[in-house]
Coordinates of C-alpha atoms in Angstrom, one line a residue:
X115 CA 108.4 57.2 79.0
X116 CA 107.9 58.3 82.6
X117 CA 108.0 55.4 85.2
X118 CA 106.4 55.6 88.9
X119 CA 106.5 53.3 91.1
X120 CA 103.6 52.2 93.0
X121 CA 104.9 53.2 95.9
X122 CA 104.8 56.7 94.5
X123 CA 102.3 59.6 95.1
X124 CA 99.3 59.7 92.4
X125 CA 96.6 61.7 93.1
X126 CA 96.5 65.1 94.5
X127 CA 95.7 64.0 97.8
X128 CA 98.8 62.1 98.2
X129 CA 101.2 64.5 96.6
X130 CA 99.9 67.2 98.5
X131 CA 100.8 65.3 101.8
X132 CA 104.1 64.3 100.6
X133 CA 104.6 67.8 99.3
X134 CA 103.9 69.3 102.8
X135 CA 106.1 66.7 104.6
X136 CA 109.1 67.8 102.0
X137 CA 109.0 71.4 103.0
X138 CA 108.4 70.7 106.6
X139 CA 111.2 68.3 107.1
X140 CA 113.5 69.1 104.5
X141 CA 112.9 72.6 103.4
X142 CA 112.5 73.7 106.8
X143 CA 109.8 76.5 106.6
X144 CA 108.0 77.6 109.4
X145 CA 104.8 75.7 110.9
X146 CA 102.7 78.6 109.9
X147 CA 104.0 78.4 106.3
X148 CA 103.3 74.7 106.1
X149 CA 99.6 75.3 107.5
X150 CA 98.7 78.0 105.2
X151 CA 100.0 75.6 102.6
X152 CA 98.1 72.6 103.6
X153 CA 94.8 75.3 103.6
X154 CA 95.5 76.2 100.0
X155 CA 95.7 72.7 99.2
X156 CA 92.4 71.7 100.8
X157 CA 91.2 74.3 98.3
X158 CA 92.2 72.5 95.4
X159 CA 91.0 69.0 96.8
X160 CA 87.6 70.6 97.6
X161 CA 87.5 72.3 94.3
X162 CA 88.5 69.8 92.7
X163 CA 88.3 65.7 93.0
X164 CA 91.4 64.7 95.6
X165 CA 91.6 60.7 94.1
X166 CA 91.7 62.5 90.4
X167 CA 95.1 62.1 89.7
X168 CA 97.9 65.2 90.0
X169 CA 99.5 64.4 86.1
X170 CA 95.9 64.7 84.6
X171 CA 95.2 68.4 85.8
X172 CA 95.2 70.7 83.1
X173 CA 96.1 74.6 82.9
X174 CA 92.0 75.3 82.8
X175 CA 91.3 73.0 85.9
X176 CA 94.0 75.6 87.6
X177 CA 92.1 78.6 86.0
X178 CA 89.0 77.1 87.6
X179 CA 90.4 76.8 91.0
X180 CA 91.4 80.3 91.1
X181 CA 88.1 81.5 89.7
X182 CA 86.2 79.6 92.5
X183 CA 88.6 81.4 95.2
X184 CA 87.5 84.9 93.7
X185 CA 83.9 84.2 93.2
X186 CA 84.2 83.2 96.6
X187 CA 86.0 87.1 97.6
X188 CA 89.3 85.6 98.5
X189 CA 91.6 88.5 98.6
X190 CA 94.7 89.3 95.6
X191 CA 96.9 88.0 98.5
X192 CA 95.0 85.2 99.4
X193 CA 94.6 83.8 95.6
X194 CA 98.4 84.8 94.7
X195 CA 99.7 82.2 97.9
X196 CA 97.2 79.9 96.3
X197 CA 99.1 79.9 92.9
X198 CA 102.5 79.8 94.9
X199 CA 101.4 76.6 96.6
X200 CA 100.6 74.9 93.4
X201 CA 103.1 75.7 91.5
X202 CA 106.1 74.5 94.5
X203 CA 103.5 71.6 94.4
X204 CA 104.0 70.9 90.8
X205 CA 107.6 72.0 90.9
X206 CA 108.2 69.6 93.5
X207 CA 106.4 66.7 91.6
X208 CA 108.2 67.3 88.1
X209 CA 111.4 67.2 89.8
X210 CA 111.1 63.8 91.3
X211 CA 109.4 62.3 87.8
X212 CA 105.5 62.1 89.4
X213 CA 104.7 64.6 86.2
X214 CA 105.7 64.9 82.4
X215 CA 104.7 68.8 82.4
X216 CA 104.2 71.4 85.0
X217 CA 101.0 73.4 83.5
X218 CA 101.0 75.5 86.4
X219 CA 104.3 77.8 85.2
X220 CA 101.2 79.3 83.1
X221 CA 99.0 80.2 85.9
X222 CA 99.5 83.8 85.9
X223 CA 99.5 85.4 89.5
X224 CA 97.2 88.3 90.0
X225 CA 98.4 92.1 90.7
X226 CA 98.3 93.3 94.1
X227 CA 97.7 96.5 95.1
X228 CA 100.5 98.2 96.7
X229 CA 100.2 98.6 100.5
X230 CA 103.4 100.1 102.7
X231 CA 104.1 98.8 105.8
X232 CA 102.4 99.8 108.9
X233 CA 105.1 101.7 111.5
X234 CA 105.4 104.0 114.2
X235 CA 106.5 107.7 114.7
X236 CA 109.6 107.9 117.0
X237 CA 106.8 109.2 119.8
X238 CA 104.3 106.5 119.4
X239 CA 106.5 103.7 119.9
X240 CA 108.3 105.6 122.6
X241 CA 104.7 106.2 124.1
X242 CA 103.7 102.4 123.8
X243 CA 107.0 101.3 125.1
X244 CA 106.5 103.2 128.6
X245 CA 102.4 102.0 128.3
X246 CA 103.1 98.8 130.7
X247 CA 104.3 101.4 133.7
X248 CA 101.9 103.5 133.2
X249 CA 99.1 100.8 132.9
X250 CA 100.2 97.9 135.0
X251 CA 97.4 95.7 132.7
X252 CA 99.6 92.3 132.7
X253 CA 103.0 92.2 134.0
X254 CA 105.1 95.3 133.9
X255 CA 108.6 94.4 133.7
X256 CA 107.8 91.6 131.2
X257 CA 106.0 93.5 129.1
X258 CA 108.3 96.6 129.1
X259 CA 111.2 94.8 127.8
X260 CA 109.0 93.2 125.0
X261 CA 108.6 96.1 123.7
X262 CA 112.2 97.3 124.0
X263 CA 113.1 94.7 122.4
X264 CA 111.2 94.2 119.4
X265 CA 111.8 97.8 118.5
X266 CA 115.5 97.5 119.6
X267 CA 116.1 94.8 117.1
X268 CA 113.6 93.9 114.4
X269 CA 113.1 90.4 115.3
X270 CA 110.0 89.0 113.8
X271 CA 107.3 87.8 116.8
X272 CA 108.0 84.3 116.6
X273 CA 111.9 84.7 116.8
X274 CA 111.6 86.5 120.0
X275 CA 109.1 84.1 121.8
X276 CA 111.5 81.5 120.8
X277 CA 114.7 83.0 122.0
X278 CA 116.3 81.2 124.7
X279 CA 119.4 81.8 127.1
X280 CA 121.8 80.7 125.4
X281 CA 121.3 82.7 122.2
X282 CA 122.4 85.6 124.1
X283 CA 126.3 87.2 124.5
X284 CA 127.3 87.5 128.2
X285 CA 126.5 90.9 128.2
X286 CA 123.2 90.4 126.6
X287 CA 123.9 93.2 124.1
X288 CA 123.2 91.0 120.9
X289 CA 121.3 87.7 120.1
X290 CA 121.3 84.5 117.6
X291 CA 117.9 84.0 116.7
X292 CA 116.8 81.7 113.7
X293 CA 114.5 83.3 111.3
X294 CA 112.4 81.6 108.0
X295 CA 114.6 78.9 106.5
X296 CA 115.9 77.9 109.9
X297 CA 118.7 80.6 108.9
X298 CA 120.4 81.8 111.8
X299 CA 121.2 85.7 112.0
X300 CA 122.4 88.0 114.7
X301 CA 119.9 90.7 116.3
X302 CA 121.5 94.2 118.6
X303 CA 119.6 95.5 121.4
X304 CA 120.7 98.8 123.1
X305 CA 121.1 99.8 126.5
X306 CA 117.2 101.0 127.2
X307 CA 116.2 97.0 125.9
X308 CA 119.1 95.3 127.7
X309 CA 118.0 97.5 130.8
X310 CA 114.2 96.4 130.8
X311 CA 115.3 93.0 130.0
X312 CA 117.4 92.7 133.1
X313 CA 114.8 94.4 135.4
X314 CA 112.8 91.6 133.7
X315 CA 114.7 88.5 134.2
X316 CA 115.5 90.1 138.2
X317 CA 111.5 90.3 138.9
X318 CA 111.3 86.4 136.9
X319 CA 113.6 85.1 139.0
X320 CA 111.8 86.2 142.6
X321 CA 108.3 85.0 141.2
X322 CA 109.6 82.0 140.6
X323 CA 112.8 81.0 142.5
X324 CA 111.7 77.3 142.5
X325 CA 112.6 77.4 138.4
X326 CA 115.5 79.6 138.9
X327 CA 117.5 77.1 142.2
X328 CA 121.5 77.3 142.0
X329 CA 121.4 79.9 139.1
X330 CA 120.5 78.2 137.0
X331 CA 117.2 78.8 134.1
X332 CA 115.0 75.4 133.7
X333 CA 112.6 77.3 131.5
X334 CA 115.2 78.3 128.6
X335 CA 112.9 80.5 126.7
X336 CA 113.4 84.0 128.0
X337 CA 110.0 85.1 128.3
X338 CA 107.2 83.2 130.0
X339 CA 103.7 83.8 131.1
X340 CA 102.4 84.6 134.3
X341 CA 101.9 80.5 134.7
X342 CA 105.9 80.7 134.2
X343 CA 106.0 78.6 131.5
X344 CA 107.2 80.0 128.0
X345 CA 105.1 82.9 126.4
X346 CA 103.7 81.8 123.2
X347 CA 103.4 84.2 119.9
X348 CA 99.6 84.5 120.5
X349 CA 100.3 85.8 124.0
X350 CA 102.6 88.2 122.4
X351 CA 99.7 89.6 120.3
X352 CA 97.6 89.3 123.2
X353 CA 100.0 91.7 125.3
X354 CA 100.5 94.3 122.4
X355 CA 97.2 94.4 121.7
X356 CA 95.9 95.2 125.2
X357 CA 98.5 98.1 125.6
X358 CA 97.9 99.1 121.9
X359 CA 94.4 99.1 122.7
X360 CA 91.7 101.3 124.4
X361 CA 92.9 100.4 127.6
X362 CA 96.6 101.8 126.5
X363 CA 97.5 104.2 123.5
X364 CA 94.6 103.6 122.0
X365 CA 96.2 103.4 118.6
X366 CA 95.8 99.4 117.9
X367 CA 99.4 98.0 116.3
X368 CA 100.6 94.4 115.9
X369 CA 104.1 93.3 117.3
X370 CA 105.1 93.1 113.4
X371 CA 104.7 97.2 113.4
X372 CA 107.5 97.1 115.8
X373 CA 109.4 95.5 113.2
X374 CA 108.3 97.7 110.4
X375 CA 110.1 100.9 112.6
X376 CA 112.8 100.0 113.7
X377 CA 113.4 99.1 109.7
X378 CA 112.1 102.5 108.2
X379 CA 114.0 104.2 111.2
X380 CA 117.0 102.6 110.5
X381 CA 116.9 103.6 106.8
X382 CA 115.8 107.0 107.4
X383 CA 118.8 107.7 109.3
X384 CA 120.8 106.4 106.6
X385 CA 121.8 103.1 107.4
X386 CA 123.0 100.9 104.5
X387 CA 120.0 98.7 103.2
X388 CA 122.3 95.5 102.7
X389 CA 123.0 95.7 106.3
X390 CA 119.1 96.2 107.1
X391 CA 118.4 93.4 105.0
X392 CA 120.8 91.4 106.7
X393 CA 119.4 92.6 110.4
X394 CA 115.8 91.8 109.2
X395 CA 117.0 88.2 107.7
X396 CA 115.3 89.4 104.6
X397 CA 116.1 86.3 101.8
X398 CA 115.2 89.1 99.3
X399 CA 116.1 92.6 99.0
X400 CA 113.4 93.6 96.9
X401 CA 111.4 92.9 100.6
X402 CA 113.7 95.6 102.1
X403 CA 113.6 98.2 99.6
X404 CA 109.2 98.8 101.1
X405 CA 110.6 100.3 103.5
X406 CA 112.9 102.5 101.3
X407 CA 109.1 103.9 99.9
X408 CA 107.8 104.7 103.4
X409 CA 110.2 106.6 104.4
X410 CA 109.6 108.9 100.9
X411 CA 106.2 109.0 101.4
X412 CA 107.0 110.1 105.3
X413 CA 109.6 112.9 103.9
X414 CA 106.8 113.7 101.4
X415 CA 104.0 114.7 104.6
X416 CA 106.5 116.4 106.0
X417 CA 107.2 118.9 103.3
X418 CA 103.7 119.1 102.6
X419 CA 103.3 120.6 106.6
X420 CA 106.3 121.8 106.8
X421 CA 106.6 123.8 103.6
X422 CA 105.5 127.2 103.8
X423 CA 104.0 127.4 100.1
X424 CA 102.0 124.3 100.9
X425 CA 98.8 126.1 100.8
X426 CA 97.9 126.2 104.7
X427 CA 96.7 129.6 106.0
X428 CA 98.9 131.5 108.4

């Protein structure tokens, strides 16, 4: 017979909150993962009745839940993170004895529709990389080497904005930078990113010598705002989207589309996909192989122009 004690968590309110806690603290995910899982689970508590206690939810209470998030025109995406929150939820509560059953391995996810990842061609992220000379919207040198470096290496926004000093080698060439999981990974940047970033750090130092006395770096994140304190991943967004916007290119891009090149770049000249997997901290290598399908579906436009039986007119 299962025993709790009454110190343990009983209703859904309280397991949720411990359940959060658990993959904050222990599991380590990211503060965005933990707040979209703490928004799924106000779902269930408004959905359903947040005292009502977690071992008396049944496999049709779960159904419901899900059916209230489409009648509502939650996205496949949306309602699929939804299902994995409950289920780690339940997982988490069967493991540790708060549950006889976990109903919610039934809950079947919903089928997505398949989307590719969002890049660049070799001239548009060229183009938007040269943008901050060429506009001086923010701060040039700053911005420049951004760019450089997001394409130069892959990392995800956050992992930049977060990179400090002393993740660098002396010659600045590569980077430690901690990814999902807390799991640390080495990033490469080539000369024209290590060459921005220099200019960069040159031009940070004279705006604001009083951080920068005997050498040494107060501030330890690398890139900072024009306040000179660090640069946050919204202001990242910010600055990509104002040279990515009308004002720039004119082509609107998120800093993740950076990402998304420099992987289907990398595989379209061949590299190995283990060793893109590993430069993109992918956990998975299923995540990887997307970009394996964009660069097919890129090789496929360019037969279809290229091909002289295509069916265009001379």
């Amino acid at each position: 017979m299962l025993t709790v004690s009454s110190n343990s968590p009983v209703s859904i309110e309280e397991c949720c909150a411990e359940y959060l806690l658990y993959i904050k603290s222990v599991r380590g995910l990211s503060e965005n993962t933990v707040k979209g899982y703490g928004e799924d689970f106000k779902h269930l508590m408004q959905i359903l009745t947040p005292q009502k206690p977690l071992k008396d939810l049944t496999l049709e209470d779960l159904r419901g839940c899900v059916g209230s998030l489409s009648r509502r025109k939650y996205g496949t995406v949306s309602i699929n993170r939804f299902i994995a929150a409950v289920r780690g939820l339940f997982a988490y509560c069967k493991k540790f004895g708060y549950i006889k059953s976990n109903v919610s391995l039934e809950l079947k996810t919903l089928k997505a529709p398949k989307h590719l990842p969002r890049f660049m061609t070799a001239t548009e992220v060229d183009a938007l990389c040269i943008e901050p000379e060429k506009e001086p919207l923010l701060w040039q040198s700053r911005d420049r080497a951004l760019f450089e470096m997001l394409y130069s290496s892959g990392c995800r926004v956050g992992e930049l904005a977060n990179l400090k000093f002393g993740d660098f080698s002396p010659d600045f060439k590569t980077a430690v930078v901690t990814g999902k999981g807390k799991k640390d990974r080495r990033v490469y940047f080539e000369k024209d990113a290590v060459s921005s970033l220099l200019a960069y750090l040159a031009e940070r130092k004279s705006r604001f010598p009083e951080r920068e006395k005997n050498g040494g770096n107060p501030v330890e994140e690398v890139f900072l705002n024009q306040k000179g304190t660090p640069l946050s991943e919204h202001g990242i967004w910010y600055i990509v989207s104002r040279y990515s916007g009308v004002e720039g290119t004119n082509r609107h891009v998120s800093p993740h589309a950076f990402r998304h090149t420099f992987a289907t770049a990398m595989l379209a000249a061949g590299a190995d996909i283990r060793a893109v997997q590993e430069m993109l901290g992918h956990s998975s290598i299923s995540t990887t192989q997307r970009y394996t399908h964009v660069t097919t579906e890129r090789l496929k436009e360019v037969y279809k122009q290229a091909f002289p039986h295509s069916g265009k007119q001379d």
